[in-house]
Amino acid sequence: MSFFFEVLIGGLLAGIMYSLVALGFVLIYKASGVFNFAQGAMIFFAALTFVGLLEADLNFWVAIGITMIAMVVLGLVTERVVLRPLVNQPQITLFMATIGLTFFIEGVTQMFWGSTPRALELGIRDQPFEWLMEKADLNVSQFDLFAAFVSAAMVTGLAIFFQKTRIGRALRAVADDHQAAMSIGIPLQQIWGIVWAVAGFVALVAGLLWGARNGVSFALTFVALKALPVLILGGFESVPGAIIGGLIIGAAEKLAEVYLGPFVGGGIESWVAYVIALVFLLFRPEGLFGEKHIDRV
Amino acid sequence: MLYREAGQFKVSYAKDQQIFPIRQDRIALLAVAFAAFVLVPLFGNQYWLSAIFIPFLIFSLATLGLNILTGYAGQLSLGTAAFMAVGAFAAYNFILRVPGMPLLVAFILAGVCAAMVGIVFGLPSLRIKGFYLAVATLAAQFFVIWALVRVPWFSNYSSSGVITAQKMVMFGFVFDTPTKKYLLTLAIVTVLALAAKNLVRSSTGRAWMAVRDMDVAASVIGIRLIRTKLLAFAVSSFYCGVAGALFAFAYLGTVEPEAFTLDLSFRILFMVIIGGMGSILGSFLGAGFIVLLPTVLNVLVHKLNATLQSAFNWQLPPGITSNLELMVFGGLIIFFLIVEPHGLARLWQIGKEKLRLWPFPH
Amino acid sequence: MSTEQRSGGEIVLKLDNISLAFGGVKALTDVSMDVREHEVRAIIGPNGAGKSSMLNVINGVYHPQQGTISFRGKVRRDMDTHDAAAQGIARTFQNIALFRGMSVLDNIMTGRNLKMRSSFIEQAIWFGRARREELDNRRKVEEVIDFLEIQHVRKTPVGRLPYGLQKRVELARALAAEPSMLLLDEPMAGMNVEEKQDMCRFILDVNEQYGTTIVLIEHDMGVVMDISDRVVVLDYGKKIGDGSPDDVRGNQAVIDAYLGVAH
């Protein structure tokens, strides 16, 4: 039985990290209605820049600071060069533009920092957490717990930010209706700047955590793909949805791999999240917390 | 002066409906056909045939398939490579397990298998649209590749699912040289391209475009949405399946499921976007562009390196080409989506329109 | 050309006690009406009265929660869009529902989609049945194009046309299906006087030459009084008047509704 809990907890912890990635998407989608496929590439960019700066012998916190600035610049440039010219196009066009952006950012990142995979050390090791091992005989990774804790803190912080602060309210207004928000004096450009900065920060944290877990390489970009099922379950516009969706997907994925996997040869982690999302889409397309859209004729 | 429609009156609806109603276009087409069927095999060197022309044709076919689904019918798909994989492995298995299976029949059946898989993964399109549908096709992409690796029967129990395509033989004639492979591929692609053009200019194509543009109005006219969407998935996957079979048989020779990555799906989507969504000609233009781009970049970087070496005794770091490729792909996608969402095909049309007036400015 | 002659046809469409609601919004409440063959039936009422919803119920875009629809004798709980089209009901929309990626000719050809029987394989091969069918239908479509006088724009993408022409193309697409009943949702909205006269002429021609039953939503009272045989008046989703144009014109409830008397 404890094995089951180990798997479950491992899944939930991974799930929180998925939520963190999904959060980046939700932020941008809430503010500008764009599904930013390039979030994965931004995570990669953040992680690799940070590692590159560390290798250049910079102090940990200085490296974080510089990377953060780079992320904000990246976000602002993206908004200006890619999104603004396409502002009235259908969503599909914007989505495809962000796919193009993904490739572009990958190319630039690797050109600047090189393409060899690197390790990212955050000081916490991937070892069983002693306390839980002794108390409950549960084998749970220290690192996973740390990552989950950081992710949870960020997600909670952002949820509060959106709900309780003035800027958060302004962001929600912009997400709902740009024109209306402008007409009551909300400065659109500043708001978007803030959104991209926050999304960049989220990408940075996600990049550090995932990079430490899996190593920093090209493959980091595809972590973003895992966020898609999370968003489908949780709804594209909901921060709590991203959390719950992440937990469900993380847990379901791990449990399916361990308990169903052996019957079909293993490796089902690569697709089980998508199939879950697919089944969900057929019954509740707007997700658990999303808004239902009704087409007027 | 050369390119004019003046004097070319269409005196019947039949004449008006030709694929190339303008005489100059027909002449141009004959020239291209002549070059493709006669000049290239005669004068093309082996490298260009196997490394440029054959993949160009194969990717054009796959792009045609995706264009039918995404460009004409408006259903976004990120699973193109998976359908190609189905085609490749199906063709392999048909030839392997059915004695005396003719080559073309094997390819057709491979396409049909891909079509059936396409229909299954296209079912969600009945309830979801836009990029939600893209997620469903992602499920197809990951699941199909996983299945091809895990079920050893598909690859005849080889390790890691690698298959070696058999020799292509038709009526005793073996297609083993690049020239012969090229001609066979060219013939298949030409026939399928013509079929696609016929489809999109008849009621099927119009139904697809209607569903893409406004599905409520389409259903009010009496177009059955379910049938139309699933037919788009089926035909599109058929084309991708045949392209996949050719990919294995006429191009690579040895393939594994992991060769049909998500990256390949994206590349084909890029070919559709750059070439022009909803355009048969665009599929060829886009595929040609993306197939040629790495070569062009390579040559440019070489030349640049040579100049840099002689001037500053310094060269660009190796491996820069692949990163440049990514940047150029990504940048071009964004550029085309902003500037000319209808891609090279539209630019081509604009060019023709200007040519009609030449040498007059307007 | 007296109206008495035209309103003599059999009842071809009957709506009984139709109620339609979206969540808390009641679009239609207990509305009953009928339409006789070959007549011109107008539906009028202030904005938001539920007129478009009526049309949407008739041709199956909306499914009412209560009530029945009977078309040509067959009674049903709701209509299916495909069935409606197959049985000869065609319509136009308030906000033009043309296919923007296609030319005028292609848009109108889609109107004939149900008449085209060749399979997709035959169409891929083209020569043979598909080609013949395409040419036959092209001829029919050209007749409609001649009728509505839009020959000069047949190859233009519809997005580039001015509003009045787009409305005409939408009508052409509906007519191309050779419908027995035509539902027109504000066909003259946004048109100037000349365009309105043209449109009136077309609608009356269709009704007289082909005997097509017309159900028409229209705000221009002059047009309604002039061309319709019978009028239904809706307000807040309920029927408040039904009869000949003169009857309705004198109906106090109708006058109150339009003048905005509180009720």
JSON list of N, CA and C in Angstrom, two decimals, chain B residues 112-161:
[
{"chain": "B", "resi": 112, "resn": "VAL", "atom": "N", "xyz": [-4.81, 3.70, -47.15]},
{"chain": "B", "resi": 112, "resn": "VAL", "atom": "CA", "xyz": [-6.11, 3.43, -46.55]},
{"chain": "B", "resi": 112, "resn": "VAL", "atom": "C", "xyz": [-5.98, 3.20, -45.05]},
{"chain": "B", "resi": 113, "resn": "CYS", "atom": "N", "xyz": [-4.94, 2.47, -44.66]},
{"chain": "B", "resi": 113, "resn": "CYS", "atom": "CA", "xyz": [-4.71, 2.27, -43.22]},
{"chain": "B", "resi": 113, "resn": "CYS", "atom": "C", "xyz": [-4.52, 3.61, -42.51]},
{"chain": "B", "resi": 114, "resn": "ALA", "atom": "N", "xyz": [-3.70, 4.44, -43.12]},
{"chain": "B", "resi": 114, "resn": "ALA", "atom": "CA", "xyz": [-3.48, 5.76, -42.52]},
{"chain": "B", "resi": 114, "resn": "ALA", "atom": "C", "xyz": [-4.79, 6.53, -42.45]},
{"chain": "B", "resi": 115, "resn": "ALA", "atom": "N", "xyz": [-5.62, 6.38, -43.49]},
{"chain": "B", "resi": 115, "resn": "ALA", "atom": "CA", "xyz": [-6.91, 7.07, -43.51]},
{"chain": "B", "resi": 115, "resn": "ALA", "atom": "C", "xyz": [-7.78, 6.62, -42.35]},
{"chain": "B", "resi": 116, "resn": "MET", "atom": "N", "xyz": [-7.76, 5.32, -42.07]},
{"chain": "B", "resi": 116, "resn": "MET", "atom": "CA", "xyz": [-8.60, 4.83, -40.98]},
{"chain": "B", "resi": 116, "resn": "MET", "atom": "C", "xyz": [-8.12, 5.36, -39.64]},
{"chain": "B", "resi": 117, "resn": "VAL", "atom": "N", "xyz": [-6.81, 5.36, -39.45]},
{"chain": "B", "resi": 117, "resn": "VAL", "atom": "CA", "xyz": [-6.28, 5.95, -38.22]},
{"chain": "B", "resi": 117, "resn": "VAL", "atom": "C", "xyz": [-6.66, 7.42, -38.14]},
{"chain": "B", "resi": 118, "resn": "GLY", "atom": "N", "xyz": [-6.59, 8.08, -39.30]},
{"chain": "B", "resi": 118, "resn": "GLY", "atom": "CA", "xyz": [-6.95, 9.50, -39.35]},
{"chain": "B", "resi": 118, "resn": "GLY", "atom": "C", "xyz": [-8.39, 9.72, -38.93]},
{"chain": "B", "resi": 119, "resn": "ILE", "atom": "N", "xyz": [-9.28, 8.85, -39.36]},
{"chain": "B", "resi": 119, "resn": "ILE", "atom": "CA", "xyz": [-10.69, 9.00, -39.00]},
{"chain": "B", "resi": 119, "resn": "ILE", "atom": "C", "xyz": [-10.86, 8.85, -37.50]},
{"chain": "B", "resi": 120, "resn": "VAL", "atom": "N", "xyz": [-10.17, 7.87, -36.91]},
{"chain": "B", "resi": 120, "resn": "VAL", "atom": "CA", "xyz": [-10.29, 7.66, -35.47]},
{"chain": "B", "resi": 120, "resn": "VAL", "atom": "C", "xyz": [-9.86, 8.91, -34.71]},
{"chain": "B", "resi": 121, "resn": "PHE", "atom": "N", "xyz": [-8.71, 9.44, -35.07]},
{"chain": "B", "resi": 121, "resn": "PHE", "atom": "CA", "xyz": [-8.24, 10.61, -34.34]},
{"chain": "B", "resi": 121, "resn": "PHE", "atom": "C", "xyz": [-8.90, 11.89, -34.79]},
{"chain": "B", "resi": 122, "resn": "GLY", "atom": "N", "xyz": [-9.68, 11.79, -35.86]},
{"chain": "B", "resi": 122, "resn": "GLY", "atom": "CA", "xyz": [-10.43, 12.96, -36.31]},
{"chain": "B", "resi": 122, "resn": "GLY", "atom": "C", "xyz": [-11.79, 13.05, -35.66]},
{"chain": "B", "resi": 123, "resn": "LEU", "atom": "N", "xyz": [-12.21, 11.96, -35.00]},
{"chain": "B", "resi": 123, "resn": "LEU", "atom": "CA", "xyz": [-13.53, 11.98, -34.37]},
{"chain": "B", "resi": 123, "resn": "LEU", "atom": "C", "xyz": [-13.71, 13.13, -33.39]},
{"chain": "B", "resi": 124, "resn": "PRO", "atom": "N", "xyz": [-12.70, 13.46, -32.60]},
{"chain": "B", "resi": 124, "resn": "PRO", "atom": "CA", "xyz": [-12.90, 14.60, -31.69]},
{"chain": "B", "resi": 124, "resn": "PRO", "atom": "C", "xyz": [-13.26, 15.90, -32.41]},
{"chain": "B", "resi": 125, "resn": "SER", "atom": "N", "xyz": [-12.94, 16.02, -33.68]},
{"chain": "B", "resi": 125, "resn": "SER", "atom": "CA", "xyz": [-13.22, 17.27, -34.39]},
{"chain": "B", "resi": 125, "resn": "SER", "atom": "C", "xyz": [-14.72, 17.54, -34.45]},
{"chain": "B", "resi": 126, "resn": "LEU", "atom": "N", "xyz": [-15.52, 16.49, -34.15]},
{"chain": "B", "resi": 126, "resn": "LEU", "atom": "CA", "xyz": [-16.95, 16.71, -34.19]},
{"chain": "B", "resi": 126, "resn": "LEU", "atom": "C", "xyz": [-17.41, 17.54, -33.02]},
{"chain": "B", "resi": 127, "resn": "ARG", "atom": "N", "xyz": [-16.59, 17.59, -31.97]},
{"chain": "B", "resi": 127, "resn": "ARG", "atom": "CA", "xyz": [-17.02, 18.36, -30.82]},
{"chain": "B", "resi": 127, "resn": "ARG", "atom": "C", "xyz": [-16.08, 19.51, -30.48]},
{"chain": "B", "resi": 128, "resn": "ILE", "atom": "N", "xyz": [-14.85, 19.47, -30.96]},
{"chain": "B", "resi": 128, "resn": "ILE", "atom": "CA", "xyz": [-13.91, 20.50, -30.56]},
{"chain": "B", "resi": 128, "resn": "ILE", "atom": "C", "xyz": [-13.24, 21.12, -31.79]},
{"chain": "B", "resi": 129, "resn": "LYS", "atom": "N", "xyz": [-12.81, 22.37, -31.60]},
{"chain": "B", "resi": 129, "resn": "LYS", "atom": "CA", "xyz": [-12.24, 23.09, -32.73]},
{"chain": "B", "resi": 129, "resn": "LYS", "atom": "C", "xyz": [-10.90, 23.70, -32.38]},
{"chain": "B", "resi": 130, "resn": "GLY", "atom": "N", "xyz": [-10.29, 24.28, -33.37]},
{"chain": "B", "resi": 130, "resn": "GLY", "atom": "CA", "xyz": [-9.14, 25.16, -33.16]},
{"chain": "B", "resi": 130, "resn": "GLY", "atom": "C", "xyz": [-7.98, 24.45, -32.48]},
{"chain": "B", "resi": 131, "resn": "PHE", "atom": "N", "xyz": [-7.35, 25.12, -31.51]},
{"chain": "B", "resi": 131, "resn": "PHE", "atom": "CA", "xyz": [-6.18, 24.44, -30.98]},
{"chain": "B", "resi": 131, "resn": "PHE", "atom": "C", "xyz": [-6.51, 23.37, -29.96]},
{"chain": "B", "resi": 132, "resn": "TYR", "atom": "N", "xyz": [-7.75, 23.24, -29.54]},
{"chain": "B", "resi": 132, "resn": "TYR", "atom": "CA", "xyz": [-8.13, 22.06, -28.75]},
{"chain": "B", "resi": 132, "resn": "TYR", "atom": "C", "xyz": [-7.98, 20.82, -29.63]},
{"chain": "B", "resi": 133, "resn": "LEU", "atom": "N", "xyz": [-8.36, 20.99, -30.89]},
{"chain": "B", "resi": 133, "resn": "LEU", "atom": "CA", "xyz": [-8.22, 19.88, -31.82]},
{"chain": "B", "resi": 133, "resn": "LEU", "atom": "C", "xyz": [-6.75, 19.56, -32.02]},
{"chain": "B", "resi": 134, "resn": "ALA", "atom": "N", "xyz": [-5.91, 20.59, -32.01]},
{"chain": "B", "resi": 134, "resn": "ALA", "atom": "CA", "xyz": [-4.48, 20.35, -32.15]},
{"chain": "B", "resi": 134, "resn": "ALA", "atom": "C", "xyz": [-4.01, 19.42, -31.05]},
{"chain": "B", "resi": 135, "resn": "VAL", "atom": "N", "xyz": [-4.54, 19.57, -29.86]},
{"chain": "B", "resi": 135, "resn": "VAL", "atom": "CA", "xyz": [-4.14, 18.70, -28.75]},
{"chain": "B", "resi": 135, "resn": "VAL", "atom": "C", "xyz": [-4.56, 17.26, -29.02]},
{"chain": "B", "resi": 136, "resn": "ALA", "atom": "N", "xyz": [-5.74, 17.09, -29.61]},
{"chain": "B", "resi": 136, "resn": "ALA", "atom": "CA", "xyz": [-6.18, 15.73, -29.94]},
{"chain": "B", "resi": 136, "resn": "ALA", "atom": "C", "xyz": [-5.23, 15.10, -30.94]},
{"chain": "B", "resi": 137, "resn": "THR", "atom": "N", "xyz": [-4.79, 15.88, -31.92]},
{"chain": "B", "resi": 137, "resn": "THR", "atom": "CA", "xyz": [-3.87, 15.32, -32.91]},
{"chain": "B", "resi": 137, "resn": "THR", "atom": "C", "xyz": [-2.50, 15.06, -32.28]},
{"chain": "B", "resi": 138, "resn": "LEU", "atom": "N", "xyz": [-2.16, 15.82, -31.25]},
{"chain": "B", "resi": 138, "resn": "LEU", "atom": "CA", "xyz": [-0.92, 15.52, -30.52]},
{"chain": "B", "resi": 138, "resn": "LEU", "atom": "C", "xyz": [-1.03, 14.14, -29.88]},
{"chain": "B", "resi": 139, "resn": "ALA", "atom": "N", "xyz": [-2.22, 13.84, -29.34]},
{"chain": "B", "resi": 139, "resn": "ALA", "atom": "CA", "xyz": [-2.43, 12.51, -28.76]},
{"chain": "B", "resi": 139, "resn": "ALA", "atom": "C", "xyz": [-2.16, 11.46, -29.82]},
{"chain": "B", "resi": 140, "resn": "ALA", "atom": "N", "xyz": [-2.65, 11.72, -31.05]},
{"chain": "B", "resi": 140, "resn": "ALA", "atom": "CA", "xyz": [-2.40, 10.78, -32.14]},
{"chain": "B", "resi": 140, "resn": "ALA", "atom": "C", "xyz": [-0.92, 10.62, -32.37]},
{"chain": "B", "resi": 141, "resn": "GLN", "atom": "N", "xyz": [-0.24, 11.74, -32.44]},
{"chain": "B", "resi": 141, "resn": "GLN", "atom": "CA", "xyz": [1.19, 11.73, -32.72]},
{"chain": "B", "resi": 141, "resn": "GLN", "atom": "C", "xyz": [1.93, 10.85, -31.71]},
{"chain": "B", "resi": 142, "resn": "PHE", "atom": "N", "xyz": [1.69, 11.08, -30.43]},
{"chain": "B", "resi": 142, "resn": "PHE", "atom": "CA", "xyz": [2.45, 10.33, -29.43]},
{"chain": "B", "resi": 142, "resn": "PHE", "atom": "C", "xyz": [2.01, 8.88, -29.33]},
{"chain": "B", "resi": 143, "resn": "PHE", "atom": "N", "xyz": [0.70, 8.67, -29.44]},
{"chain": "B", "resi": 143, "resn": "PHE", "atom": "CA", "xyz": [0.21, 7.31, -29.28]},
{"chain": "B", "resi": 143, "resn": "PHE", "atom": "C", "xyz": [0.67, 6.41, -30.41]},
{"chain": "B", "resi": 144, "resn": "VAL", "atom": "N", "xyz": [0.55, 6.89, -31.65]},
{"chain": "B", "resi": 144, "resn": "VAL", "atom": "CA", "xyz": [0.90, 6.06, -32.80]},
{"chain": "B", "resi": 144, "resn": "VAL", "atom": "C", "xyz": [2.36, 5.66, -32.76]},
{"chain": "B", "resi": 145, "resn": "ILE", "atom": "N", "xyz": [3.22, 6.61, -32.46]},
{"chain": "B", "resi": 145, "resn": "ILE", "atom": "CA", "xyz": [4.65, 6.29, -32.42]},
{"chain": "B", "resi": 145, "resn": "ILE", "atom": "C", "xyz": [4.92, 5.27, -31.32]},
{"chain": "B", "resi": 146, "resn": "TRP", "atom": "N", "xyz": [4.29, 5.48, -30.17]},
{"chain": "B", "resi": 146, "resn": "TRP", "atom": "CA", "xyz": [4.46, 4.53, -29.07]},
{"chain": "B", "resi": 146, "resn": "TRP", "atom": "C", "xyz": [4.02, 3.14, -29.50]},
{"chain": "B", "resi": 147, "resn": "ALA", "atom": "N", "xyz": [2.84, 3.05, -30.16]},
{"chain": "B", "resi": 147, "resn": "ALA", "atom": "CA", "xyz": [2.29, 1.77, -30.57]},
{"chain": "B", "resi": 147, "resn": "ALA", "atom": "C", "xyz": [3.22, 1.08, -31.55]},
{"chain": "B", "resi": 148, "resn": "LEU", "atom": "N", "xyz": [3.78, 1.84, -32.48]},
{"chain": "B", "resi": 148, "resn": "LEU", "atom": "CA", "xyz": [4.65, 1.22, -33.47]},
{"chain": "B", "resi": 148, "resn": "LEU", "atom": "C", "xyz": [5.92, 0.67, -32.84]},
{"chain": "B", "resi": 149, "resn": "VAL", "atom": "N", "xyz": [6.37, 1.31, -31.76]},
{"chain": "B", "resi": 149, "resn": "VAL", "atom": "CA", "xyz": [7.57, 0.81, -31.09]},
{"chain": "B", "resi": 149, "resn": "VAL", "atom": "C", "xyz": [7.24, -0.38, -30.21]},
{"chain": "B", "resi": 150, "resn": "ARG", "atom": "N", "xyz": [6.13, -0.29, -29.46]},
{"chain": "B", "resi": 150, "resn": "ARG", "atom": "CA", "xyz": [5.83, -1.30, -28.45]},
{"chain": "B", "resi": 150, "resn": "ARG", "atom": "C", "xyz": [5.26, -2.59, -29.00]},
{"chain": "B", "resi": 151, "resn": "VAL", "atom": "N", "xyz": [4.56, -2.49, -30.13]},
{"chain": "B", "resi": 151, "resn": "VAL", "atom": "CA", "xyz": [3.95, -3.71, -30.67]},
{"chain": "B", "resi": 151, "resn": "VAL", "atom": "C", "xyz": [4.91, -4.29, -31.68]},
{"chain": "B", "resi": 152, "resn": "PRO", "atom": "N", "xyz": [5.67, -5.31, -31.30]},
{"chain": "B", "resi": 152, "resn": "PRO", "atom": "CA", "xyz": [6.77, -5.75, -32.15]},
{"chain": "B", "resi": 152, "resn": "PRO", "atom": "C", "xyz": [6.33, -6.30, -33.50]},
{"chain": "B", "resi": 153, "resn": "TRP", "atom": "N", "xyz": [5.07, -6.71, -33.58]},
{"chain": "B", "resi": 153, "resn": "TRP", "atom": "CA", "xyz": [4.57, -7.26, -34.83]},
{"chain": "B", "resi": 153, "resn": "TRP", "atom": "C", "xyz": [4.73, -6.28, -35.99]},
{"chain": "B", "resi": 154, "resn": "PHE", "atom": "N", "xyz": [4.55, -4.98, -35.68]},
{"chain": "B", "resi": 154, "resn": "PHE", "atom": "CA", "xyz": [4.61, -3.96, -36.72]},
{"chain": "B", "resi": 154, "resn": "PHE", "atom": "C", "xyz": [5.97, -3.91, -37.41]},
{"chain": "B", "resi": 155, "resn": "SER", "atom": "N", "xyz": [7.03, -4.15, -36.62]},
{"chain": "B", "resi": 155, "resn": "SER", "atom": "CA", "xyz": [8.35, -4.05, -37.22]},
{"chain": "B", "resi": 155, "resn": "SER", "atom": "C", "xyz": [8.96, -5.42, -37.39]},
{"chain": "B", "resi": 156, "resn": "ASN", "atom": "N", "xyz": [8.10, -6.43, -37.42]},
{"chain": "B", "resi": 156, "resn": "ASN", "atom": "CA", "xyz": [8.56, -7.80, -37.61]},
{"chain": "B", "resi": 156, "resn": "ASN", "atom": "C", "xyz": [9.59, -8.19, -36.56]},
{"chain": "B", "resi": 157, "resn": "TYR", "atom": "N", "xyz": [9.30, -7.79, -35.34]},
{"chain": "B", "resi": 157, "resn": "TYR", "atom": "CA", "xyz": [10.09, -8.19, -34.18]},
{"chain": "B", "resi": 157, "resn": "TYR", "atom": "C", "xyz": [11.53, -7.73, -34.22]},
{"chain": "B", "resi": 158, "resn": "SER", "atom": "N", "xyz": [11.80, -6.66, -34.94]},
{"chain": "B", "resi": 158, "resn": "SER", "atom": "CA", "xyz": [13.17, -6.14, -34.91]},
{"chain": "B", "resi": 158, "resn": "SER", "atom": "C", "xyz": [13.34, -5.29, -33.67]},
{"chain": "B", "resi": 159, "resn": "SER", "atom": "N", "xyz": [14.59, -5.07, -33.27]},
{"chain": "B", "resi": 159, "resn": "SER", "atom": "CA", "xyz": [14.83, -4.28, -32.06]},
{"chain": "B", "resi": 159, "resn": "SER", "atom": "C", "xyz": [14.54, -2.81, -32.35]},
{"chain": "B", "resi": 160, "resn": "SER", "atom": "N", "xyz": [13.97, -2.15, -31.37]},
{"chain": "B", "resi": 160, "resn": "SER", "atom": "CA", "xyz": [13.64, -0.72, -31.43]},
{"chain": "B", "resi": 160, "resn": "SER", "atom": "C", "xyz": [12.79, -0.36, -32.65]},
{"chain": "B", "resi": 161, "resn": "GLY", "atom": "N", "xyz": [12.15, -1.34, -33.23]},
{"chain": "B", "resi": 161, "resn": "GLY", "atom": "CA", "xyz": [11.16, -1.03, -34.26]},
{"chain": "B", "resi": 161, "resn": "GLY", "atom": "C", "xyz": [11.69, -0.59, -35.60]}
]
